Amino acid sequence: MQRDPTTPFEWRGHVEGGFASTFKTDTRGGDSFDSWTSSIRADFGGPINQSILMGVDVGYQYSHYDFQLSGARVRPAAYGSRVLPRNPWGAINTLDIAPNMTVLIGEHLSFDAAAPIRYSGETGARRNGLTAGASAILRWQISDVFRIGAGIGVISKLEDSSETFPIVVVDWALSSSLTLRTEGNWSQGGRAALSWGPNKAIRATLSAGYERNRFRLDDNGSAADKNGVGEITSVPVEIGLRFRLYEDAHFDFRVGVGFGGRLRVENSRGGKLYSEPFDPAPRIGATFTLPFRLPRQFRFDSQADN
């Protein structure tokens, strides 16, 4: 976040509701599945003085999966095959919270830090589904139209060692109608999006990214996967349209395909039971975003007299 010294700081945020659906797709082992997801997210933040801003991002996501198995299966002690012996999971609940801070360093540099916390588990899961981490990013405003940043993140993983990953930030207005921007959350995944439009009322987007969710399974399965871990990953490529309603309020509609997808099931100690790629998965989604802010009397004016 960069401050414009000619305007007052404000405590402000956004609320976003979304829906997405992945159409039926086959695994390499012959099974198939489809899914849908609904979500609500919000962010809120503002200044505590002229150089430090505090905020928090929160979100809840409900995902439902419907598997169609290729035939009757005997439940083995450990899968060890390319076919699923049973439905690996059903509904997944994911809750995110990420307190964050921005420190402004002069007019062109800023430092961001966050402590993301995530719970993700199948409905009915009783074992721990919490992960947590820390991320830090240094941003540089090179010009009015170009900002870059680099950082590092560390996040724990269910029944696995923690993961360290690089963070790259780009916000580049290549022209008055064309913008390249990276987006993502503090936990897992992100994307790069190219946005074009003759004005702010409507813009077309082309994006590519990476998605991963790793979650705790319930205790209703076979002995092999009871209280185990599920994971689904993909690389979505999407095109979309953004309709600006007013100020920072907008409606997004997108269609695309998830490439390089993989389903994985592990036991309660993180040992692999099943890991199989699935075919490119057609997908569709929409989000609705509304801004909000505190009343004017709560704003911090950097130009106010001391």
PDB file of C-alpha atoms in Angstrom:
ATOM      1  CA  MET A   1       0.000   0.000   0.000  1.00  0.00           C
ATOM      2  CA  GLN A   2       1.365   3.417  -0.936  1.00  0.00           C
ATOM      3  CA  ARG A   3       0.163   6.656   0.559  1.00  0.00           C
ATOM      4  CA  ASP A   4      -0.875   9.650  -1.515  1.00  0.00           C
ATOM      5  CA  PRO A   5       0.234  12.570   0.711  1.00  0.00           C
ATOM      6  CA  THR A   6      -2.376  14.894  -0.785  1.00  0.00           C
ATOM      7  CA  THR A   7      -5.298  12.805   0.472  1.00  0.00           C
ATOM      8  CA  PRO A   8      -6.260  11.703   3.980  1.00  0.00           C
ATOM      9  CA  PHE A   9      -5.648   8.209   5.277  1.00  0.00           C
ATOM     10  CA  GLU A  10      -8.821   6.233   5.782  1.00  0.00           C
ATOM     11  CA  TRP A  11      -9.891   3.065   7.520  1.00  0.00           C
ATOM     12  CA  ARG A  12     -11.475   1.160   4.659  1.00  0.00           C
ATOM     13  CA  GLY A  13     -12.070  -2.318   3.342  1.00  0.00           C
ATOM     14  CA  HIS A  14     -13.921  -4.590   0.935  1.00  0.00           C
ATOM     15  CA  VAL A  15     -16.413  -7.440   1.151  1.00  0.00           C
ATOM     16  CA  GLU A  16     -16.404 -10.052  -1.601  1.00  0.00           C
ATOM     17  CA  GLY A  17     -18.827 -12.886  -2.294  1.00  0.00           C
ATOM     18  CA  GLY A  18     -18.042 -15.533  -4.863  1.00  0.00           C
ATOM     19  CA  PHE A  19     -19.197 -18.725  -6.542  1.00  0.00           C
ATOM     20  CA  ALA A  20     -17.227 -21.113  -8.753  1.00  0.00           C
ATOM     21  CA  SER A  21     -17.884 -24.458 -10.386  1.00  0.00           C
ATOM     22  CA  THR A  22     -15.578 -27.065 -11.890  1.00  0.00           C
ATOM     23  CA  PHE A  23     -17.336 -29.263 -14.422  1.00  0.00           C
ATOM     24  CA  LYS A  24     -16.999 -33.029 -14.569  1.00  0.00           C
ATOM     25  CA  THR A  25     -13.480 -34.163 -15.316  1.00  0.00           C
ATOM     26  CA  ASP A  26     -11.758 -37.556 -15.369  1.00  0.00           C
ATOM     27  CA  THR A  27      -8.732 -38.756 -13.446  1.00  0.00           C
ATOM     28  CA  ARG A  28      -6.041 -40.794 -15.156  1.00  0.00           C
ATOM     29  CA  GLY A  29      -7.221 -43.802 -13.158  1.00  0.00           C
ATOM     30  CA  GLY A  30     -10.705 -43.703 -14.701  1.00  0.00           C
ATOM     31  CA  ASP A  31     -12.679 -42.027 -11.910  1.00  0.00           C
ATOM     32  CA  SER A  32     -14.314 -38.611 -12.331  1.00  0.00           C
ATOM     33  CA  PHE A  33     -15.486 -35.710 -10.187  1.00  0.00           C
ATOM     34  CA  ASP A  34     -17.046 -32.270 -10.257  1.00  0.00           C
ATOM     35  CA  SER A  35     -17.213 -29.543  -7.618  1.00  0.00           C
ATOM     36  CA  TRP A  36     -18.631 -26.167  -6.672  1.00  0.00           C
ATOM     37  CA  THR A  37     -17.411 -23.534  -4.234  1.00  0.00           C
ATOM     38  CA  SER A  38     -19.011 -20.571  -2.501  1.00  0.00           C
ATOM     39  CA  SER A  39     -16.970 -18.041  -0.550  1.00  0.00           C
ATOM     40  CA  ILE A  40     -17.089 -14.785   1.337  1.00  0.00           C
ATOM     41  CA  ARG A  41     -14.023 -12.655   2.062  1.00  0.00           C
ATOM     42  CA  ALA A  42     -13.326  -9.292   3.629  1.00  0.00           C
ATOM     43  CA  ASP A  43     -10.361  -7.030   4.272  1.00  0.00           C
ATOM     44  CA  PHE A  44     -10.174  -3.998   6.520  1.00  0.00           C
ATOM     45  CA  GLY A  45      -7.325  -1.699   7.505  1.00  0.00           C
ATOM     46  CA  GLY A  46      -6.039   1.780   8.076  1.00  0.00           C
ATOM     47  CA  PRO A  47      -3.371   3.947   9.710  1.00  0.00           C
ATOM     48  CA  ILE A  48      -2.324   4.069  13.333  1.00  0.00           C
ATOM     49  CA  ASN A  49       0.098   6.917  12.553  1.00  0.00           C
ATOM     50  CA  GLN A  50       1.654   8.576   9.491  1.00  0.00           C
ATOM     51  CA  SER A  51       3.874   5.619   8.597  1.00  0.00           C
ATOM     52  CA  ILE A  52       2.221   2.435   9.912  1.00  0.00           C
ATOM     53  CA  LEU A  53      -0.981   0.844   8.672  1.00  0.00           C
ATOM     54  CA  MET A  54      -2.634  -2.176  10.286  1.00  0.00           C
ATOM     55  CA  GLY A  55      -5.192  -4.498   8.741  1.00  0.00           C
ATOM     56  CA  VAL A  56      -6.772  -7.930   8.679  1.00  0.00           C
ATOM     57  CA  ASP A  57      -8.004 -10.218   5.903  1.00  0.00           C
ATOM     58  CA  VAL A  58     -10.616 -12.878   6.691  1.00  0.00           C
ATOM     59  CA  GLY A  59     -12.411 -15.414   4.532  1.00  0.00           C
ATOM     60  CA  TYR A  60     -14.580 -18.518   4.559  1.00  0.00           C
ATOM     61  CA  GLN A  61     -14.892 -21.003   1.702  1.00  0.00           C
ATOM     62  CA  TYR A  62     -17.217 -23.995   1.339  1.00  0.00           C
ATOM     63  CA  SER A  63     -16.356 -26.508  -1.374  1.00  0.00           C
ATOM     64  CA  HIS A  64     -18.449 -29.542  -2.288  1.00  0.00           C
ATOM     65  CA  TYR A  65     -17.034 -32.452  -4.307  1.00  0.00           C
ATOM     66  CA  ASP A  66     -19.026 -35.175  -6.043  1.00  0.00           C
ATOM     67  CA  PHE A  67     -17.041 -38.242  -7.141  1.00  0.00           C
ATOM     68  CA  GLN A  68     -18.154 -40.875  -9.630  1.00  0.00           C
ATOM     69  CA  LEU A  69     -16.020 -43.981  -9.204  1.00  0.00           C
ATOM     70  CA  SER A  70     -15.287 -46.223 -12.178  1.00  0.00           C
ATOM     71  CA  GLY A  71     -16.523 -49.399 -10.469  1.00  0.00           C
ATOM     72  CA  ALA A  72     -16.967 -51.283  -7.212  1.00  0.00           C
ATOM     73  CA  ARG A  73     -13.860 -51.264  -5.070  1.00  0.00           C
ATOM     74  CA  VAL A  74     -12.609 -53.279  -2.128  1.00  0.00           C
ATOM     75  CA  ARG A  75     -11.307 -51.039   0.625  1.00  0.00           C
ATOM     76  CA  PRO A  76      -7.602 -51.891   0.932  1.00  0.00           C
ATOM     77  CA  ALA A  77      -5.511 -51.252   4.011  1.00  0.00           C
ATOM     78  CA  ALA A  78      -3.582 -48.778   1.878  1.00  0.00           C
ATOM     79  CA  TYR A  79      -4.692 -47.637  -1.555  1.00  0.00           C
ATOM     80  CA  GLY A  80      -1.537 -48.077  -3.595  1.00  0.00           C
ATOM     81  CA  SER A  81      -3.488 -48.022  -6.869  1.00  0.00           C
ATOM     82  CA  ARG A  82      -4.585 -45.622  -9.614  1.00  0.00           C
ATOM     83  CA  VAL A  83      -8.286 -45.970  -8.762  1.00  0.00           C
ATOM     84  CA  LEU A  84     -10.182 -44.699  -5.740  1.00  0.00           C
ATOM     85  CA  PRO A  85     -11.657 -47.380  -3.444  1.00  0.00           C
ATOM     86  CA  ARG A  86     -14.162 -44.863  -2.027  1.00  0.00           C
ATOM     87  CA  ASN A  87     -15.117 -41.209  -2.220  1.00  0.00           C
ATOM     88  CA  PRO A  88     -12.024 -39.530  -0.748  1.00  0.00           C
ATOM     89  CA  TRP A  89     -13.888 -36.497   0.595  1.00  0.00           C
ATOM     90  CA  GLY A  90     -17.146 -34.575   0.358  1.00  0.00           C
ATOM     91  CA  ALA A  91     -17.572 -31.022   1.660  1.00  0.00           C
ATOM     92  CA  ILE A  92     -14.506 -28.973   2.629  1.00  0.00           C
ATOM     93  CA  ASN A  93     -14.607 -25.958   4.967  1.00  0.00           C
ATOM     94  CA  THR A  94     -11.746 -23.454   4.820  1.00  0.00           C
ATOM     95  CA  LEU A  95     -11.374 -20.478   7.154  1.00  0.00           C
ATOM     96  CA  ASP A  96      -8.594 -17.888   6.701  1.00  0.00           C
ATOM     97  CA  ILE A  97      -7.470 -14.992   8.867  1.00  0.00           C
ATOM     98  CA  ALA A  98      -4.360 -12.901   8.199  1.00  0.00           C
ATOM     99  CA  PRO A  99      -3.409  -9.948  10.417  1.00  0.00           C
ATOM    100  CA  ASN A 100      -1.071  -7.707   8.441  1.00  0.00           C
ATOM    101  CA  MET A 101       0.962  -4.524   8.708  1.00  0.00           C
ATOM    102  CA  THR A 102       2.412  -2.025   6.239  1.00  0.00           C
ATOM    103  CA  VAL A 103       5.312   0.275   7.123  1.00  0.00           C
ATOM    104  CA  LEU A 104       5.830   3.235   4.781  1.00  0.00           C
ATOM    105  CA  ILE A 105       9.520   4.019   4.211  1.00  0.00           C
ATOM    106  CA  GLY A 106       9.700   7.423   2.622  1.00  0.00           C
ATOM    107  CA  GLU A 107       7.626   8.196  -0.448  1.00  0.00           C
ATOM    108  CA  HIS A 108       8.497   5.174  -2.597  1.00  0.00           C
ATOM    109  CA  LEU A 109       9.219   2.168  -0.387  1.00  0.00           C
ATOM    110  CA  SER A 110       6.970   0.107   1.847  1.00  0.00           C
ATOM    111  CA  PHE A 111       7.342  -3.089   3.867  1.00  0.00           C
ATOM    112  CA  ASP A 112       4.450  -5.522   4.292  1.00  0.00           C
ATOM    113  CA  ALA A 113       4.255  -8.335   6.838  1.00  0.00           C
ATOM    114  CA  ALA A 114       1.478 -10.800   7.574  1.00  0.00           C
ATOM    115  CA  ALA A 115       0.788 -13.823   9.782  1.00  0.00           C
ATOM    116  CA  PRO A 116      -1.702 -16.023   7.872  1.00  0.00           C
ATOM    117  CA  ILE A 117      -3.661 -18.673   9.776  1.00  0.00           C
ATOM    118  CA  ARG A 118      -5.812 -21.261   8.007  1.00  0.00           C
ATOM    119  CA  TYR A 119      -8.161 -24.033   9.078  1.00  0.00           C
ATOM    120  CA  SER A 120      -9.173 -26.431   6.325  1.00  0.00           C
ATOM    121  CA  GLY A 121     -11.004 -29.680   6.916  1.00  0.00           C
ATOM    122  CA  GLU A 122     -13.706 -31.984   5.651  1.00  0.00           C
ATOM    123  CA  THR A 123     -17.075 -31.565   7.339  1.00  0.00           C
ATOM    124  CA  GLY A 124     -16.955 -33.789  10.426  1.00  0.00           C
ATOM    125  CA  ALA A 125     -13.154 -33.741  10.760  1.00  0.00           C
ATOM    126  CA  ARG A 126     -12.038 -33.855  14.401  1.00  0.00           C
ATOM    127  CA  ARG A 127      -8.262 -33.817  14.052  1.00  0.00           C
ATOM    128  CA  ASN A 128      -6.227 -30.625  13.759  1.00  0.00           C
ATOM    129  CA  GLY A 129      -6.636 -28.821  10.434  1.00  0.00           C
ATOM    130  CA  LEU A 130      -4.722 -25.647  11.327  1.00  0.00           C
ATOM    131  CA  THR A 131      -1.730 -24.241   9.483  1.00  0.00           C
ATOM    132  CA  ALA A 132       0.052 -20.938  10.040  1.00  0.00           C
ATOM    133  CA  GLY A 133       2.939 -18.958   8.685  1.00  0.00           C
ATOM    134  CA  ALA A 134       4.577 -15.598   8.099  1.00  0.00           C
ATOM    135  CA  SER A 135       5.197 -13.515   4.983  1.00  0.00           C
ATOM    136  CA  ALA A 136       7.183 -10.357   4.268  1.00  0.00           C
ATOM    137  CA  ILE A 137       7.328  -8.190   1.136  1.00  0.00           C
ATOM    138  CA  LEU A 138       9.376  -5.109   0.238  1.00  0.00           C
ATOM    139  CA  ARG A 139       7.625  -2.923  -2.371  1.00  0.00           C
ATOM    140  CA  TRP A 140       9.154  -0.172  -4.495  1.00  0.00           C
ATOM    141  CA  GLN A 141       7.116   2.472  -6.318  1.00  0.00           C
ATOM    142  CA  ILE A 142       9.399   3.110  -9.297  1.00  0.00           C
ATOM    143  CA  SER A 143       7.018   5.500 -11.033  1.00  0.00           C
ATOM    144  CA  ASP A 144       3.378   6.500 -11.056  1.00  0.00           C
ATOM    145  CA  VAL A 145       2.617   3.542 -13.324  1.00  0.00           C
ATOM    146  CA  PHE A 146       5.070   0.864 -12.157  1.00  0.00           C
ATOM    147  CA  ARG A 147       5.452  -0.820  -8.778  1.00  0.00           C
ATOM    148  CA  ILE A 148       7.360  -4.008  -8.026  1.00  0.00           C
ATOM    149  CA  GLY A 149       8.046  -6.024  -4.926  1.00  0.00           C
ATOM    150  CA  ALA A 150       9.758  -9.154  -3.682  1.00  0.00           C
ATOM    151  CA  GLY A 151       9.462 -11.174  -0.533  1.00  0.00           C
ATOM    152  CA  ILE A 152       9.367 -14.557   1.120  1.00  0.00           C
ATOM    153  CA  GLY A 153       6.741 -16.639   2.850  1.00  0.00           C
ATOM    154  CA  VAL A 154       6.868 -19.616   5.209  1.00  0.00           C
ATOM    155  CA  ILE A 155       3.798 -21.759   5.867  1.00  0.00           C
ATOM    156  CA  SER A 156       3.294 -24.971   7.824  1.00  0.00           C
ATOM    157  CA  LYS A 157       1.674 -28.013   6.164  1.00  0.00           C
ATOM    158  CA  LEU A 158      -0.596 -30.672   7.610  1.00  0.00           C
ATOM    159  CA  GLU A 159       1.468 -33.782   8.421  1.00  0.00           C
ATOM    160  CA  ASP A 160       4.431 -32.441   6.463  1.00  0.00           C
ATOM    161  CA  SER A 161       7.384 -30.102   6.872  1.00  0.00           C
ATOM    162  CA  SER A 162       6.867 -26.365   6.459  1.00  0.00           C
ATOM    163  CA  GLU A 163       7.211 -24.793   3.033  1.00  0.00           C
ATOM    164  CA  THR A 164       9.178 -21.697   2.023  1.00  0.00           C
ATOM    165  CA  PHE A 165       8.189 -19.872  -1.152  1.00  0.00           C
ATOM    166  CA  PRO A 166       9.166 -16.643  -2.960  1.00  0.00           C
ATOM    167  CA  ILE A 167       6.706 -13.777  -3.454  1.00  0.00           C
ATOM    168  CA  VAL A 168       6.833 -11.527  -6.516  1.00  0.00           C
ATOM    169  CA  VAL A 169       4.665  -8.407  -6.793  1.00  0.00           C
ATOM    170  CA  VAL A 170       4.053  -6.527 -10.048  1.00  0.00           C
ATOM    171  CA  ASP A 171       1.619  -3.653 -10.580  1.00  0.00           C
ATOM    172  CA  TRP A 172       2.288  -2.143 -13.994  1.00  0.00           C
ATOM    173  CA  ALA A 173       0.079   0.139 -16.071  1.00  0.00           C
ATOM    174  CA  LEU A 174       1.573  -0.547 -19.489  1.00  0.00           C
ATOM    175  CA  SER A 175      -0.795   2.017 -21.006  1.00  0.00           C
ATOM    176  CA  SER A 176      -3.953   3.872 -20.095  1.00  0.00           C
ATOM    177  CA  SER A 177      -5.969   0.784 -21.036  1.00  0.00           C
ATOM    178  CA  LEU A 178      -3.636  -2.157 -20.264  1.00  0.00           C
ATOM    179  CA  THR A 179      -2.495  -3.315 -16.806  1.00  0.00           C
ATOM    180  CA  LEU A 180      -0.408  -6.263 -15.582  1.00  0.00           C
ATOM    181  CA  ARG A 181      -0.882  -7.203 -11.945  1.00  0.00           C
ATOM    182  CA  THR A 182      -0.112 -10.125  -9.643  1.00  0.00           C
ATOM    183  CA  GLU A 183      -2.741 -11.178  -7.134  1.00  0.00           C
ATOM    184  CA  GLY A 184      -3.071 -13.766  -4.396  1.00  0.00           C
ATOM    185  CA  ASN A 185      -3.666 -14.476  -0.741  1.00  0.00           C
ATOM    186  CA  TRP A 186      -1.226 -14.790   2.117  1.00  0.00           C
ATOM    187  CA  SER A 187      -1.656 -18.557   2.482  1.00  0.00           C
ATOM    188  CA  GLN A 188      -1.388 -20.549  -0.727  1.00  0.00           C
ATOM    189  CA  GLY A 189      -1.658 -19.788  -4.413  1.00  0.00           C
ATOM    190  CA  GLY A 190      -1.645 -16.702  -6.580  1.00  0.00           C
ATOM    191  CA  ARG A 191      -2.012 -15.523 -10.149  1.00  0.00           C
ATOM    192  CA  ALA A 192      -0.876 -12.979 -12.715  1.00  0.00           C
ATOM    193  CA  ALA A 193      -3.593 -11.072 -14.568  1.00  0.00           C
ATOM    194  CA  LEU A 194      -3.517  -8.906 -17.669  1.00  0.00           C
ATOM    195  CA  SER A 195      -6.405  -6.442 -17.751  1.00  0.00           C
ATOM    196  CA  TRP A 196      -7.552  -4.373 -20.724  1.00  0.00           C
ATOM    197  CA  GLY A 197     -10.375  -1.903 -21.228  1.00  0.00           C
ATOM    198  CA  PRO A 198     -11.063   1.397 -22.987  1.00  0.00           C
ATOM    199  CA  ASN A 199     -12.399   2.805 -19.699  1.00  0.00           C
ATOM    200  CA  LYS A 200     -13.034   1.811 -16.084  1.00  0.00           C
ATOM    201  CA  ALA A 201     -16.624   0.714 -16.719  1.00  0.00           C
ATOM    202  CA  ILE A 202     -15.697  -2.625 -18.267  1.00  0.00           C
ATOM    203  CA  ARG A 203     -12.412  -4.498 -18.577  1.00  0.00           C
ATOM    204  CA  ALA A 204     -11.395  -7.844 -20.048  1.00  0.00           C
ATOM    205  CA  THR A 205      -8.905 -10.051 -18.178  1.00  0.00           C
ATOM    206  CA  LEU A 206      -6.571 -12.914 -18.977  1.00  0.00           C
ATOM    207  CA  SER A 207      -5.015 -14.688 -16.002  1.00  0.00           C
ATOM    208  CA  ALA A 208      -2.932 -17.710 -15.065  1.00  0.00           C
ATOM    209  CA  GLY A 209      -2.130 -18.911 -11.581  1.00  0.00           C
ATOM    210  CA  TYR A 210      -1.649 -21.745  -9.122  1.00  0.00           C
ATOM    211  CA  GLU A 211      -4.171 -23.130  -6.631  1.00  0.00           C
ATOM    212  CA  ARG A 212      -3.682 -25.588  -3.798  1.00  0.00           C
ATOM    213  CA  ASN A 213      -5.760 -26.612  -0.834  1.00  0.00           C
ATOM    214  CA  ARG A 214      -4.550 -29.163   1.688  1.00  0.00           C
ATOM    215  CA  PHE A 215      -7.080 -30.227   4.308  1.00  0.00           C
ATOM    216  CA  ARG A 216      -7.877 -32.666   7.087  1.00  0.00           C
ATOM    217  CA  LEU A 217     -10.159 -35.619   6.284  1.00  0.00           C
ATOM    218  CA  ASP A 218     -12.892 -36.867   8.603  1.00  0.00           C
ATOM    219  CA  ASP A 219     -12.782 -40.116  10.588  1.00  0.00           C
ATOM    220  CA  ASN A 220     -15.512 -41.952   8.650  1.00  0.00           C
ATOM    221  CA  GLY A 221     -13.289 -43.531   6.041  1.00  0.00           C
ATOM    222  CA  SER A 222     -11.368 -46.772   5.866  1.00  0.00           C
ATOM    223  CA  ALA A 223      -8.613 -47.464   8.351  1.00  0.00           C
ATOM    224  CA  ALA A 224      -6.100 -46.256   5.781  1.00  0.00           C
ATOM    225  CA  ASP A 225      -7.437 -42.725   5.305  1.00  0.00           C
ATOM    226  CA  LYS A 226      -9.229 -42.084   8.598  1.00  0.00           C
ATOM    227  CA  ASN A 227      -8.166 -38.635   9.894  1.00  0.00           C
ATOM    228  CA  GLY A 228      -5.894 -38.390   6.878  1.00  0.00           C
ATOM    229  CA  VAL A 229      -5.034 -35.481   4.594  1.00  0.00           C
ATOM    230  CA  GLY A 230      -6.459 -34.547   1.204  1.00  0.00           C
ATOM    231  CA  GLU A 231      -4.919 -32.213  -1.331  1.00  0.00           C
ATOM    232  CA  ILE A 232      -6.057 -30.809  -4.663  1.00  0.00           C
ATOM    233  CA  THR A 233      -3.896 -28.636  -6.929  1.00  0.00           C
ATOM    234  CA  SER A 234      -4.317 -27.074 -10.362  1.00  0.00           C
ATOM    235  CA  VAL A 235      -3.038 -24.331 -12.654  1.00  0.00           C
ATOM    236  CA  PRO A 236      -6.065 -22.304 -13.806  1.00  0.00           C
ATOM    237  CA  VAL A 237      -5.989 -20.231 -16.991  1.00  0.00           C
ATOM    238  CA  GLU A 238      -9.021 -17.956 -17.283  1.00  0.00           C
ATOM    239  CA  ILE A 239     -10.537 -15.143 -19.300  1.00  0.00           C
ATOM    240  CA  GLY A 240     -13.069 -12.804 -17.786  1.00  0.00           C
ATOM    241  CA  LEU A 241     -14.915  -9.523 -17.697  1.00  0.00           C
ATOM    242  CA  ARG A 242     -15.012  -6.963 -14.882  1.00  0.00           C
ATOM    243  CA  PHE A 243     -17.957  -4.583 -14.698  1.00  0.00           C
ATOM    244  CA  ARG A 244     -17.399  -1.509 -12.541  1.00  0.00           C
ATOM    245  CA  LEU A 245     -20.532  -0.556 -10.618  1.00  0.00           C
ATOM    246  CA  TYR A 246     -19.235   2.477  -8.716  1.00  0.00           C
ATOM    247  CA  GLU A 247     -15.938   3.526  -7.138  1.00  0.00           C
ATOM    248  CA  ASP A 248     -14.307   0.238  -5.972  1.00  0.00           C
ATOM    249  CA  ALA A 249     -17.453  -1.880  -6.408  1.00  0.00           C
ATOM    250  CA  HIS A 250     -17.361  -4.380  -9.257  1.00  0.00           C
ATOM    251  CA  PHE A 251     -18.707  -7.652 -10.618  1.00  0.00           C
ATOM    252  CA  ASP A 252     -16.343 -10.225 -12.131  1.00  0.00           C
ATOM    253  CA  PHE A 253     -17.273 -13.104 -14.417  1.00  0.00           C
ATOM    254  CA  ARG A 254     -14.697 -15.612 -15.666  1.00  0.00           C
ATOM    255  CA  VAL A 255     -14.404 -18.907 -17.524  1.00  0.00           C
ATOM    256  CA  GLY A 256     -11.374 -21.087 -17.993  1.00  0.00           C
ATOM    257  CA  VAL A 257      -9.651 -24.425 -17.634  1.00  0.00           C
ATOM    258  CA  GLY A 258      -7.648 -25.878 -14.752  1.00  0.00           C
ATOM    259  CA  PHE A 259      -4.513 -27.546 -16.108  1.00  0.00           C
ATOM    260  CA  GLY A 260      -2.021 -29.804 -14.371  1.00  0.00           C
ATOM    261  CA  GLY A 261      -4.542 -30.869 -11.739  1.00  0.00           C
ATOM    262  CA  ARG A 262      -3.843 -33.561  -9.174  1.00  0.00           C
ATOM    263  CA  LEU A 263      -5.787 -35.293  -6.402  1.00  0.00           C
ATOM    264  CA  ARG A 264      -3.856 -36.681  -3.459  1.00  0.00           C
ATOM    265  CA  VAL A 265      -4.886 -38.668  -0.371  1.00  0.00           C
ATOM    266  CA  GLU A 266      -2.563 -39.324   2.581  1.00  0.00           C
ATOM    267  CA  ASN A 267      -2.927 -41.215   5.832  1.00  0.00           C
ATOM    268  CA  SER A 268      -2.940 -39.495   9.223  1.00  0.00           C
ATOM    269  CA  ARG A 269       0.883 -39.465   9.287  1.00  0.00           C
ATOM    270  CA  GLY A 270       1.292 -37.943   5.823  1.00  0.00           C
ATOM    271  CA  GLY A 271       2.062 -41.169   3.960  1.00  0.00           C
ATOM    272  CA  LYS A 272       0.808 -41.299   0.367  1.00  0.00           C
ATOM    273  CA  LEU A 273      -2.217 -43.506  -0.314  1.00  0.00           C
ATOM    274  CA  TYR A 274      -3.270 -42.110  -3.685  1.00  0.00           C
ATOM    275  CA  SER A 275      -1.936 -39.455  -6.058  1.00  0.00           C
ATOM    276  CA  GLU A 276      -3.355 -39.152  -9.528  1.00  0.00           C
ATOM    277  CA  PRO A 277      -3.521 -36.339 -12.113  1.00  0.00           C
ATOM    278  CA  PHE A 278      -6.838 -35.348 -13.638  1.00  0.00           C
ATOM    279  CA  ASP A 279      -7.692 -34.068 -17.099  1.00  0.00           C
ATOM    280  CA  PRO A 280      -7.964 -30.340 -17.886  1.00  0.00           C
ATOM    281  CA  ALA A 281     -11.064 -29.208 -15.991  1.00  0.00           C
ATOM    282  CA  PRO A 282     -13.474 -26.589 -17.416  1.00  0.00           C
ATOM    283  CA  ARG A 283     -14.483 -24.023 -14.820  1.00  0.00           C
ATOM    284  CA  ILE A 284     -16.663 -20.962 -14.382  1.00  0.00           C
ATOM    285  CA  GLY A 285     -16.881 -18.375 -11.617  1.00  0.00           C
ATOM    286  CA  ALA A 286     -18.199 -15.008 -10.512  1.00  0.00           C
ATOM    287  CA  THR A 287     -17.447 -12.569  -7.678  1.00  0.00           C
ATOM    288  CA  PHE A 288     -19.172  -9.451  -6.392  1.00  0.00           C
ATOM    289  CA  THR A 289     -17.072  -6.871  -4.489  1.00  0.00           C
ATOM    290  CA  LEU A 290     -18.309  -3.943  -2.402  1.00  0.00           C
ATOM    291  CA  PRO A 291     -16.151  -1.309  -0.625  1.00  0.00           C
ATOM    292  CA  PHE A 292     -16.822   0.190   2.778  1.00  0.00           C
ATOM    293  CA  ARG A 293     -15.122   2.759   5.008  1.00  0.00           C
ATOM    294  CA  LEU A 294     -15.374   4.336   8.437  1.00  0.00           C
ATOM    295  CA  PRO A 295     -17.135   7.696   8.813  1.00  0.00           C
ATOM    296  CA  ARG A 296     -15.051  10.781   8.070  1.00  0.00           C
ATOM    297  CA  GLN A 297     -14.457  11.624  11.745  1.00  0.00           C
ATOM    298  CA  PHE A 298     -12.369   8.444  12.101  1.00  0.00           C
ATOM    299  CA  ARG A 299     -10.016   9.260   9.230  1.00  0.00           C
ATOM    300  CA  PHE A 300      -6.428  10.277   9.734  1.00  0.00           C
ATOM    301  CA  ASP A 301      -5.391  13.348   7.762  1.00  0.00           C
ATOM    302  CA  SER A 302      -1.657  13.427   7.161  1.00  0.00           C
ATOM    303  CA  GLN A 303      -1.892  17.115   6.370  1.00  0.00           C
ATOM    304  CA  ALA A 304      -3.559  18.086   9.635  1.00  0.00           C
ATOM    305  CA  ASP A 305      -1.783  20.605  11.810  1.00  0.00           C
ATOM    306  CA  ASN A 306      -0.017  19.296  14.892  1.00  0.00           C
TER     307      ASN A 306
END
